[in-house]
Coordinates of C-alpha atoms in Angstrom, one line a residue:
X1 CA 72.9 266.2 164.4
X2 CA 76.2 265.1 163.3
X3 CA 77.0 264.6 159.5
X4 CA 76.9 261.5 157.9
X5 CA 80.6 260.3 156.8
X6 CA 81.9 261.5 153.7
X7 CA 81.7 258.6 150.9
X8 CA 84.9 256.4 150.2
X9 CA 86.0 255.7 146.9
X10 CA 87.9 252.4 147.4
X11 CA 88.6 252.1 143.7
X12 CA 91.3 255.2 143.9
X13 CA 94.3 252.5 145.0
X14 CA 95.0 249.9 147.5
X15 CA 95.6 252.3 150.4
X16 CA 92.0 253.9 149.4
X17 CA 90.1 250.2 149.3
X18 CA 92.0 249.3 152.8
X19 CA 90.9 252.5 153.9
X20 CA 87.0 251.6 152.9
X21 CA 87.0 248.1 154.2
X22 CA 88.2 249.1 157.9
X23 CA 85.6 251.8 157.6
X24 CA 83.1 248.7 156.6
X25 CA 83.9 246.5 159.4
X26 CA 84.0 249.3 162.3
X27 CA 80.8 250.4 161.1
X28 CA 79.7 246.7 161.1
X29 CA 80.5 246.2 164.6
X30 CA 78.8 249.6 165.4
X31 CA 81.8 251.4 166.5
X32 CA 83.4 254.9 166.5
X33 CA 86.8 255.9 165.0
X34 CA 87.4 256.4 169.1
X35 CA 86.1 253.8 170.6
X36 CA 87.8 251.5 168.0
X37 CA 91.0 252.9 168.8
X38 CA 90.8 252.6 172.0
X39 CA 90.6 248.6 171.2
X40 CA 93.7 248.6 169.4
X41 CA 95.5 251.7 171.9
X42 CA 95.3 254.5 168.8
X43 CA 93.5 257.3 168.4
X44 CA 90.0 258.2 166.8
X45 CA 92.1 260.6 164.7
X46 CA 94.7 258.5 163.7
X47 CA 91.4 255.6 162.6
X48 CA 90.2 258.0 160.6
X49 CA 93.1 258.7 158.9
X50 CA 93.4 255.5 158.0
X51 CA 89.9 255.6 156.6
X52 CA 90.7 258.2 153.9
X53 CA 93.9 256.9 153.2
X54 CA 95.8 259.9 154.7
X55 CA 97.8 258.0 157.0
X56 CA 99.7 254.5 156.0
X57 CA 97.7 251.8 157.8
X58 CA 100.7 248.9 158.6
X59 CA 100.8 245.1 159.0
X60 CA 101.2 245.8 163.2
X61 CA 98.2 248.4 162.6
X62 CA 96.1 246.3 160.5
X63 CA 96.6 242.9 162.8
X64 CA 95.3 244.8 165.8
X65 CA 92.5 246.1 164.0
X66 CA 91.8 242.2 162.5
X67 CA 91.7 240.8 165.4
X68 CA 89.8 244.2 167.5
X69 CA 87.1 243.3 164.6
X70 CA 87.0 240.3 163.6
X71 CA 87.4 240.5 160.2
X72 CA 89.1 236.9 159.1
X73 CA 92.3 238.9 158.1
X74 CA 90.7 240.7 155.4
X75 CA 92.9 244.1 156.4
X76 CA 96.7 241.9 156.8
X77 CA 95.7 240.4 153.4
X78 CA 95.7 243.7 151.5
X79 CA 98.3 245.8 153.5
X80 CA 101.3 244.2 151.5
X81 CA 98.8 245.7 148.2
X82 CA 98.7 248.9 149.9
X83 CA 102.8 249.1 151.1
X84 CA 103.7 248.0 147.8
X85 CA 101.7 250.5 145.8
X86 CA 103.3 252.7 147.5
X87 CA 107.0 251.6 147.2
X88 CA 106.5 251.5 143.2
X89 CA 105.1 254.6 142.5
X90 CA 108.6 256.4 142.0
X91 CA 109.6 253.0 140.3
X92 CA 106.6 253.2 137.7
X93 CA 107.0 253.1 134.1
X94 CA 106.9 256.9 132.4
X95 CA 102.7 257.3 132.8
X96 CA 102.7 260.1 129.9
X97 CA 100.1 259.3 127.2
X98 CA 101.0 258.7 124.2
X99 CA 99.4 259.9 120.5
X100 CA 96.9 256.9 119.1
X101 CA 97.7 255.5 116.1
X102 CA 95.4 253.2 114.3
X103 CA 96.7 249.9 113.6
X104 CA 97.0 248.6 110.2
X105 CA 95.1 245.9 109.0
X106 CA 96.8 242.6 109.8
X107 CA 97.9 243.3 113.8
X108 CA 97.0 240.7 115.8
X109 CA 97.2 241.0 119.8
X110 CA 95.8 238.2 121.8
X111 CA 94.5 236.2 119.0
X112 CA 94.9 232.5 118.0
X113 CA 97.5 231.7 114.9
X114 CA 94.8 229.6 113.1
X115 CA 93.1 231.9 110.4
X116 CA 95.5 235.4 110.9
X117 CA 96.3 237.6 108.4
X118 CA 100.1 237.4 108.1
X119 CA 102.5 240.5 108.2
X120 CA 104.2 241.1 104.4
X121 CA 107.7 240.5 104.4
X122 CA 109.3 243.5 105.4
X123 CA 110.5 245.7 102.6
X124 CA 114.4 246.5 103.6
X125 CA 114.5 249.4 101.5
X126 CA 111.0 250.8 103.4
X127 CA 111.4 251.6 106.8
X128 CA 107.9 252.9 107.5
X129 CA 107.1 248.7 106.9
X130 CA 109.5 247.8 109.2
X131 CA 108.0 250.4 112.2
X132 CA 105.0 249.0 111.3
X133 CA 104.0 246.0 113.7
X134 CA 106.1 248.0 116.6
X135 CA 104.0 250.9 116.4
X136 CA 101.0 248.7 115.6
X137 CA 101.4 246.4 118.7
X138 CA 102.3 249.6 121.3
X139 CA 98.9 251.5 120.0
X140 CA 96.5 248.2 119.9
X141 CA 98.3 246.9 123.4
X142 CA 98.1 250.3 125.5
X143 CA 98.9 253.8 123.6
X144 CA 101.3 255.3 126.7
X145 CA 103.6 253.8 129.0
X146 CA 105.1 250.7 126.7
X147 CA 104.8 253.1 123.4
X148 CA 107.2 255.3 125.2
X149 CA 108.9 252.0 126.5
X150 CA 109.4 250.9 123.0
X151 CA 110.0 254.0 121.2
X152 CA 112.2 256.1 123.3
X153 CA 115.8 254.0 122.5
X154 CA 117.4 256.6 120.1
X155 CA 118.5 255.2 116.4
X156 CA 122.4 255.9 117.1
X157 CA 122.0 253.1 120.2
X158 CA 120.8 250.6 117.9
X159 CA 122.4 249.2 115.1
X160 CA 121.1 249.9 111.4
X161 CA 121.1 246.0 110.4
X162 CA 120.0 243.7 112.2
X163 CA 123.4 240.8 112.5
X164 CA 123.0 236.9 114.2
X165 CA 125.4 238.3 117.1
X166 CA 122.3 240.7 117.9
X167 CA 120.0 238.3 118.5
X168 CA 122.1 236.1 120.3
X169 CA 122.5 238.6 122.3
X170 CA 118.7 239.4 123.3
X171 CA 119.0 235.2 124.0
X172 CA 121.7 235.7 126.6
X173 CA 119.9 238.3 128.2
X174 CA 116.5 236.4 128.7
X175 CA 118.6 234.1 130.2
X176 CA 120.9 236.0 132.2
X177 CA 117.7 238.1 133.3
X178 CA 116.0 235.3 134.0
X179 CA 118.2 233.8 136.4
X180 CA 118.8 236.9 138.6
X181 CA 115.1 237.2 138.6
X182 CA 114.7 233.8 140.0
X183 CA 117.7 234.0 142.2
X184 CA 117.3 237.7 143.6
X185 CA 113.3 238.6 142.8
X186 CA 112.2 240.8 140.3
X187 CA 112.0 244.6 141.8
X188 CA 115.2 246.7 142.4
X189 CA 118.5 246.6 140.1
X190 CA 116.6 242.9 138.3
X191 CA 113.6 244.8 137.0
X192 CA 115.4 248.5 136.1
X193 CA 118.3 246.4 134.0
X194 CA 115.4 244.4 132.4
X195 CA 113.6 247.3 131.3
X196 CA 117.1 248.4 129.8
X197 CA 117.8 245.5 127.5
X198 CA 114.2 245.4 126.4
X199 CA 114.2 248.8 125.2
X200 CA 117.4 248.3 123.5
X201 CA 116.2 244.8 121.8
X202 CA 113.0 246.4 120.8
X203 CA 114.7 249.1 119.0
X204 CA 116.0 246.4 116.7
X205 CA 112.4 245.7 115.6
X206 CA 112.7 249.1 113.7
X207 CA 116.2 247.9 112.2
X208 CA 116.8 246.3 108.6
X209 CA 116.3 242.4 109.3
X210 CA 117.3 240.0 106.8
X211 CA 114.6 237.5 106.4
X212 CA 116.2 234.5 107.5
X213 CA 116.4 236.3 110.9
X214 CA 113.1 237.7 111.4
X215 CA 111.3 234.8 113.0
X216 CA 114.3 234.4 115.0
X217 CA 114.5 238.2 115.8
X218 CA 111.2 238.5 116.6
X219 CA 111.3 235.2 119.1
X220 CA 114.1 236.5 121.1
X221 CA 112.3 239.5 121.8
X222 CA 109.1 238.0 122.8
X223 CA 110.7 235.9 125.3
X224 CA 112.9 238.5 126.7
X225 CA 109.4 240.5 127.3
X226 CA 108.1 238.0 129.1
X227 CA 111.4 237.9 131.4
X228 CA 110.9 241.7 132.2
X229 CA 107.1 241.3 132.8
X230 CA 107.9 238.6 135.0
X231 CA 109.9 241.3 136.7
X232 CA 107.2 243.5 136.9
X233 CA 105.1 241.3 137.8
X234 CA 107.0 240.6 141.2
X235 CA 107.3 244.3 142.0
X236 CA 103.6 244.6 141.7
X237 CA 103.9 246.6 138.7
X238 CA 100.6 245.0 137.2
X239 CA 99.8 247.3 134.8
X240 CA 103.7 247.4 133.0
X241 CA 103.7 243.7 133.6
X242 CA 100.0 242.7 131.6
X243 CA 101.1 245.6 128.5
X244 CA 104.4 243.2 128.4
X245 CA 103.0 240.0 128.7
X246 CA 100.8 241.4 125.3
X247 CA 103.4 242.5 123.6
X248 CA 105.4 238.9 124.1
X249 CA 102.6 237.0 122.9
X250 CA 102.1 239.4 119.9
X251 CA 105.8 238.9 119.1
X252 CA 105.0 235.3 119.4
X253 CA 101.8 235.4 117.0
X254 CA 103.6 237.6 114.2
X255 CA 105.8 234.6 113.5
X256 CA 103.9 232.0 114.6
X257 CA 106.2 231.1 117.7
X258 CA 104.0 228.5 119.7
X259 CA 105.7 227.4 122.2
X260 CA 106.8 231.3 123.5
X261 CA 103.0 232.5 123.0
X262 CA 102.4 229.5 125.4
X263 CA 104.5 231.0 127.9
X264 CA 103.1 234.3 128.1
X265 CA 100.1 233.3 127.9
X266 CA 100.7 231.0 131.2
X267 CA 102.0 233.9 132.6
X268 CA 99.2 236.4 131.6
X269 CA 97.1 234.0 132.9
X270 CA 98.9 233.8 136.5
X271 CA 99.2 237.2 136.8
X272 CA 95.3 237.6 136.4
X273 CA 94.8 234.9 139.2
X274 CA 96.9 236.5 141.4
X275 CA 95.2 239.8 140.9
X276 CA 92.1 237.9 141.8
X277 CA 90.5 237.1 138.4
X278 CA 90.8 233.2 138.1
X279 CA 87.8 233.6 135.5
X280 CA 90.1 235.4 133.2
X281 CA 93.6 233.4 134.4
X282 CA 91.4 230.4 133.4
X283 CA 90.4 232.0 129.7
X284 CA 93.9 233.2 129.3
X285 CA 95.4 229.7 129.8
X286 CA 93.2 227.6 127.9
X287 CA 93.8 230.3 125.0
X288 CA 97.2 229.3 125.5
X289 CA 96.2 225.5 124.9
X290 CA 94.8 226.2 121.6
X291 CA 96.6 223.8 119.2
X292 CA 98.2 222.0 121.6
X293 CA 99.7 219.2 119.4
X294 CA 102.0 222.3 118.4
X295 CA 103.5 222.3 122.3
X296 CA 105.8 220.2 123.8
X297 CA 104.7 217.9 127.0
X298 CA 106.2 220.0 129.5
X299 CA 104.8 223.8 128.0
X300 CA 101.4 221.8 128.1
X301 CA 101.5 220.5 131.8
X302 CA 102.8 224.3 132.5
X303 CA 99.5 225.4 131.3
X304 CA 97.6 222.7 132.9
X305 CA 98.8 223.7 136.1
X306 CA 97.5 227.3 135.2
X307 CA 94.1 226.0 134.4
X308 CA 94.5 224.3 137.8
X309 CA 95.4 227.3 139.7
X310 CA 92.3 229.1 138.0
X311 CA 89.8 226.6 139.5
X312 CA 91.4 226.0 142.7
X313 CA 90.8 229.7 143.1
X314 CA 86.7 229.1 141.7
X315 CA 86.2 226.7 144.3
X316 CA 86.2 223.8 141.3
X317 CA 87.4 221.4 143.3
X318 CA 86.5 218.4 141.1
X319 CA 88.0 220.2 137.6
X320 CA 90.9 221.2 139.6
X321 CA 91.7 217.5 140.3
X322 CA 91.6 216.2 136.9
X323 CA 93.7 219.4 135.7
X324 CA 96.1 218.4 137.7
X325 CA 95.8 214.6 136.7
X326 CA 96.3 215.9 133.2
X327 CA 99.3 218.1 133.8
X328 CA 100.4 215.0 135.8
X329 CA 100.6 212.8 132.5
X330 CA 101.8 215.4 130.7
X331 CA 104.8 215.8 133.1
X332 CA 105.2 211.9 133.2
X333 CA 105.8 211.7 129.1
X334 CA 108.2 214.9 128.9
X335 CA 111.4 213.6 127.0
X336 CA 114.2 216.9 127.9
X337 CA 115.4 217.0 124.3
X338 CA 112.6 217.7 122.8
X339 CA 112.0 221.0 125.1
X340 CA 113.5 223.8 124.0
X341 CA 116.2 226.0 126.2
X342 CA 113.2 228.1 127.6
X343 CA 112.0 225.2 129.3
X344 CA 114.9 224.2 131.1
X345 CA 113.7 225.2 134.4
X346 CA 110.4 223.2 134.3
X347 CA 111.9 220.2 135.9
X348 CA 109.9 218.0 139.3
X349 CA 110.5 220.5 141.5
X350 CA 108.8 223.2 139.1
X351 CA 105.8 221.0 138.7
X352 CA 105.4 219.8 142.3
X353 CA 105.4 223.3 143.4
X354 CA 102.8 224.3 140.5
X355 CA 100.1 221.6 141.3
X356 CA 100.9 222.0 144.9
X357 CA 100.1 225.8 145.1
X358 CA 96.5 224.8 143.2
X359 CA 96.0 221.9 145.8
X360 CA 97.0 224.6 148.6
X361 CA 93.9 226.6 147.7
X362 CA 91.5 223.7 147.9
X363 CA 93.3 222.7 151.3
X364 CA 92.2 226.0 152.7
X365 CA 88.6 225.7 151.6
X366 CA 88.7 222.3 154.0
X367 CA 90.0 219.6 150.8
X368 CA 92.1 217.3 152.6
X369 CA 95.9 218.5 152.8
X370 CA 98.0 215.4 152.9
X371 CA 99.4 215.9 148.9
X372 CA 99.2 219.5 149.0
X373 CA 101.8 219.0 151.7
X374 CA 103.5 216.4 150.1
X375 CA 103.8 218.1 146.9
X376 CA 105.1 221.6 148.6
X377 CA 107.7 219.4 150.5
X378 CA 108.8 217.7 147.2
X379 CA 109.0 221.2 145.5
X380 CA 111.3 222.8 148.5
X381 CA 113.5 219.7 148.7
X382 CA 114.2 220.2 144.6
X383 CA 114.3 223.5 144.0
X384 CA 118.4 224.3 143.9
X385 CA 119.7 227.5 144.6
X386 CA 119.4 229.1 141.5
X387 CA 115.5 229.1 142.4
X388 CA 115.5 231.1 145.9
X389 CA 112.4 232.8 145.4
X390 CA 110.6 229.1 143.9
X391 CA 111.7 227.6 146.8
X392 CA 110.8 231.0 149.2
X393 CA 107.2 230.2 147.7
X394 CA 106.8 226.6 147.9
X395 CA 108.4 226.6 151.6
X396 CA 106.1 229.6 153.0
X397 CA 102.5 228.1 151.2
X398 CA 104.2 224.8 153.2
X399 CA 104.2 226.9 156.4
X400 CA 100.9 228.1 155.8
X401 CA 99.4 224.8 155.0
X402 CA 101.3 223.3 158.4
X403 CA 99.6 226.1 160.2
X404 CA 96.4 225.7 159.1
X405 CA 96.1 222.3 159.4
X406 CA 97.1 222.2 163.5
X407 CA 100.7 221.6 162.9
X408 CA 102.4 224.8 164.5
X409 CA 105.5 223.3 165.6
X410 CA 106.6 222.4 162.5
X411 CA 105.0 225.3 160.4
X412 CA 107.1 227.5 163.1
X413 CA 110.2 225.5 161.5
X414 CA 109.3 225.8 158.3
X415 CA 108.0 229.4 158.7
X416 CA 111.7 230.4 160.3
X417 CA 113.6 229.1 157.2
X418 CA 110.9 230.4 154.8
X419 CA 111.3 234.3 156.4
X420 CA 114.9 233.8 156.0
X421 CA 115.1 233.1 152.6
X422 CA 112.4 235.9 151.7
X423 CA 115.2 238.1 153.5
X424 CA 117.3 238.1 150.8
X425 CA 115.1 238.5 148.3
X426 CA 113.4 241.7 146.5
X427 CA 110.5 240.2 145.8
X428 CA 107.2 242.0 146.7
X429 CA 104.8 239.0 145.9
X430 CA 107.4 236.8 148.4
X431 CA 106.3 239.2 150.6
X432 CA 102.8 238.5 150.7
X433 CA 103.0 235.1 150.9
X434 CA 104.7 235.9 154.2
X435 CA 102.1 238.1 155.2
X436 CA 99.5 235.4 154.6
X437 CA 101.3 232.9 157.1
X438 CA 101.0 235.7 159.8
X439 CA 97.5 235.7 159.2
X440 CA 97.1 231.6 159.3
X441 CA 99.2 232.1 162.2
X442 CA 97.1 234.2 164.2
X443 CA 94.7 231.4 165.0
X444 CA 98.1 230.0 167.3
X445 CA 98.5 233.3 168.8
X446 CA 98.4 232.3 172.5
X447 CA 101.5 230.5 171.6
X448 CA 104.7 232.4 172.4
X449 CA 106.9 231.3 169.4
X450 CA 104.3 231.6 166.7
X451 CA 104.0 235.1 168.1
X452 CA 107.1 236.1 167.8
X453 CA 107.2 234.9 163.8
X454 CA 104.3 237.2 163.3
X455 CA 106.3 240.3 164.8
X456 CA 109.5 239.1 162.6
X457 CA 107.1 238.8 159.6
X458 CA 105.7 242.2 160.1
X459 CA 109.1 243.8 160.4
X460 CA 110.1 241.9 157.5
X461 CA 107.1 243.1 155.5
X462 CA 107.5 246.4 156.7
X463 CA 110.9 246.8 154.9

């Protein structure tokens, strides 16, 4: 009598729950490891490697098996998860654990400004005040990887005093960081430079700072996290990318910054959609909304447009409608000099692309597509170069939408342009948007063109 399987445990990593779900579907169409690879012209050993995540399963792998078991694209859709992982794991952040410390009274991570207990002036004489909110914020956020992120930048690399020029200088890297991130993508030479200027402005948190600087100290840092968790974020570093996102917002809160703990909060809250947790993304934005008559019209409709992405995801088609209607008015009254500099790249094409990725999600669950697509088009048609990876998004959920909707020819148009421009980016969440067309696609496989974007998507992917 042959022995029943050994148990799966698909919470180890991607690879492992890719691993479990084949398993679940070949054992849903009662086949064995053999008899399924002789489907898909592998063999029963290599299947079963693939089970216990022994063997890399790829996107050419997982489409045969997709199709062999009729899965919907369940195994495409997570590959890129599982490649990825893979990719950053000699990129992670230093995983060492750190000693806990217990935070003094008065830190405050995550929190709303109304009704929090303020931070003393730091003593400039007293350095152990002035490590206080760093250590504070690394222990409450995650005692490890950004502790040793913000602690490891030795004193002779930072200056003692804390000078104007300094923080002008954080500025100009947000922005500089920024624009490489949107031009390039976020993993490679973007994200490792990132992490560099973040340790090194961090380090000035532990420096004497006059107190007409502080707030403004403190403000340049926060946004400059939120720049490298971006970064993280597009390399599928989630964990680094969530413990910066904290820390920006913290930054934020300690001098009651509300516009920049808008931002990463709307960023928190994407990230947690994307990882497929639109209950948080939704919490996480409207947290961001709280006192709104402190944000400006455009840092408003950018959280809107969160809120919409969150219920698009729910399946609230209705609440995701008048989100959007709200972050429409919003956008309407936005006068440009009253946004700050951080807001610069919120302009039409920014929001079409943001309501139009929520309205994609309802298109798919059978919402009728016409302003989806309208939107998407208006978004690839404004986004300039400095946005590549903007417009790489906008112009592949375009593709998708055009393929889904019966429109192959010119999805295969779009979809040509769209795998270009993801070609020249390092950009690992690009890369699954690309991987999602080839699995709208497959429902036009008998057609010969659409084929071969799948194979060129794959090898793409693949990279």
């Amino acid at each position: 009598m042959p022995r029943p399987p050994k148990p799966l445990d698909p919470t180890r990593s991607a690879a492992h729950w890719l691993g479990a779900e084949l398993r679940h579907w070949r054992e849903l169409r009662k086949l064995s490891q053999d008899e399924l690879g002789r489907l898909v012209h592998l063999s029963g050993d290599l299947i079963s490697k693939f089970e216990r995540a022994e063997r890399p399963c790829k996107l050419h792998h997982t489409r045969a098996l997709d199709a062999a078991l009729d899965t919907g694209g369940v195994l495409s859709r997570s590959v890129a998860l599982a490649e990825a992982e893979m990719d950053n794991r000699s990129g992670e952040m230093d995983k060492r654990p750190a000693a806990a410390v217990k935070a003094p009274r008065g830190a405050r991570l995550g929190g709303t400004l109304e009704g929090s207990t303020h931070a003393p002036e730091w003593n400039e004489s007293d350095p152990m005040e002035r490590r206080n909110f760093l250590t504070a914020t690394g222990a409450a956020i995650a005692a490890g990887p950004l502790a040793q992120l913000l602690t490891s930048t030795s004193a002779a690399a930072v200056p003692t005093t804390v000078r104007p020029a300094d923080v002008e200088q954080i500025r100009d890297a947000a922005t500089t960081l920024r624009g490489w991130d949107n031009l390039y993508g976020g993993a490679g030479v973007v994200r490792e430079t990132a992490l560099a200027q973040l340790n090194w402005a961090a380090g000035l948190l532990n420096s004497r700072c006059p107190a007409p600087l502080r707030a403004e100290l403190f403000g340049a840092v926060s946004r400059l996290a939120t720049v490298v968790g971006a970064a993280a974020f597009d390399s599928f570093a989630h964990d680094d990318a969530q413990r910066l996102f904290a820390f920006a917002t913290a930054c934020a809160e300690e001098v009651d910054n509300w516009p920049l703990r808008a931002i990463s909060y709307n960023l928190r809250s994407r990230q947690a959609i994307w990882r497929g947790d639109p209950d948080s993304g939704l919490t996480l934005a409207e947290l961001g909304l709280a006192r709104a008559d402190r944000l400006s019209a455009a840092e408003q409709s950018m959280l809107h447009n969160a809120r919409a992405r969150a219920l698009a995801k729910m399946g609230r088609t209705q609440q995701t409608l008048a989100a959007i209607g709200t972050s429409d008015d919003s956008f309407a009254s936005i006068a440009p000099a009253a946004e700050g500099p951080w807001m610069a790249y919120y302009d039409g094409a920014q929001h079409h692309g943001d309501t139009g990725h929520a309205l994609f999600d309802l298109s798919l669950a059978s919402h009728p597509p016409q302003e989806a697509l309208r939107r998407l088009q208006a978004a690839v048609d404004g986004h300039g170069e400095g946005f590549a990876r903007s417009r790489a998004f906008s112009r592949t959920k375009l593709a998708t939408l055009q393929m889904a909707a019966s429109d192959p020819d010119q999805a295969l148009a779009e979809g040509r342009t769209a795998l270009s421009e993801v070609s020249d980016l390092r950009s690992l969440r690009a890369n699954y948007e690309l991987a999602e067309l080839a699995r709208v696609a497959h429902r036009h496989r008998s057609l010969p063109n659409v084929r071969d974007l799948r194979e060129q998507i794959a090898a793409t992917v693949a990279v």
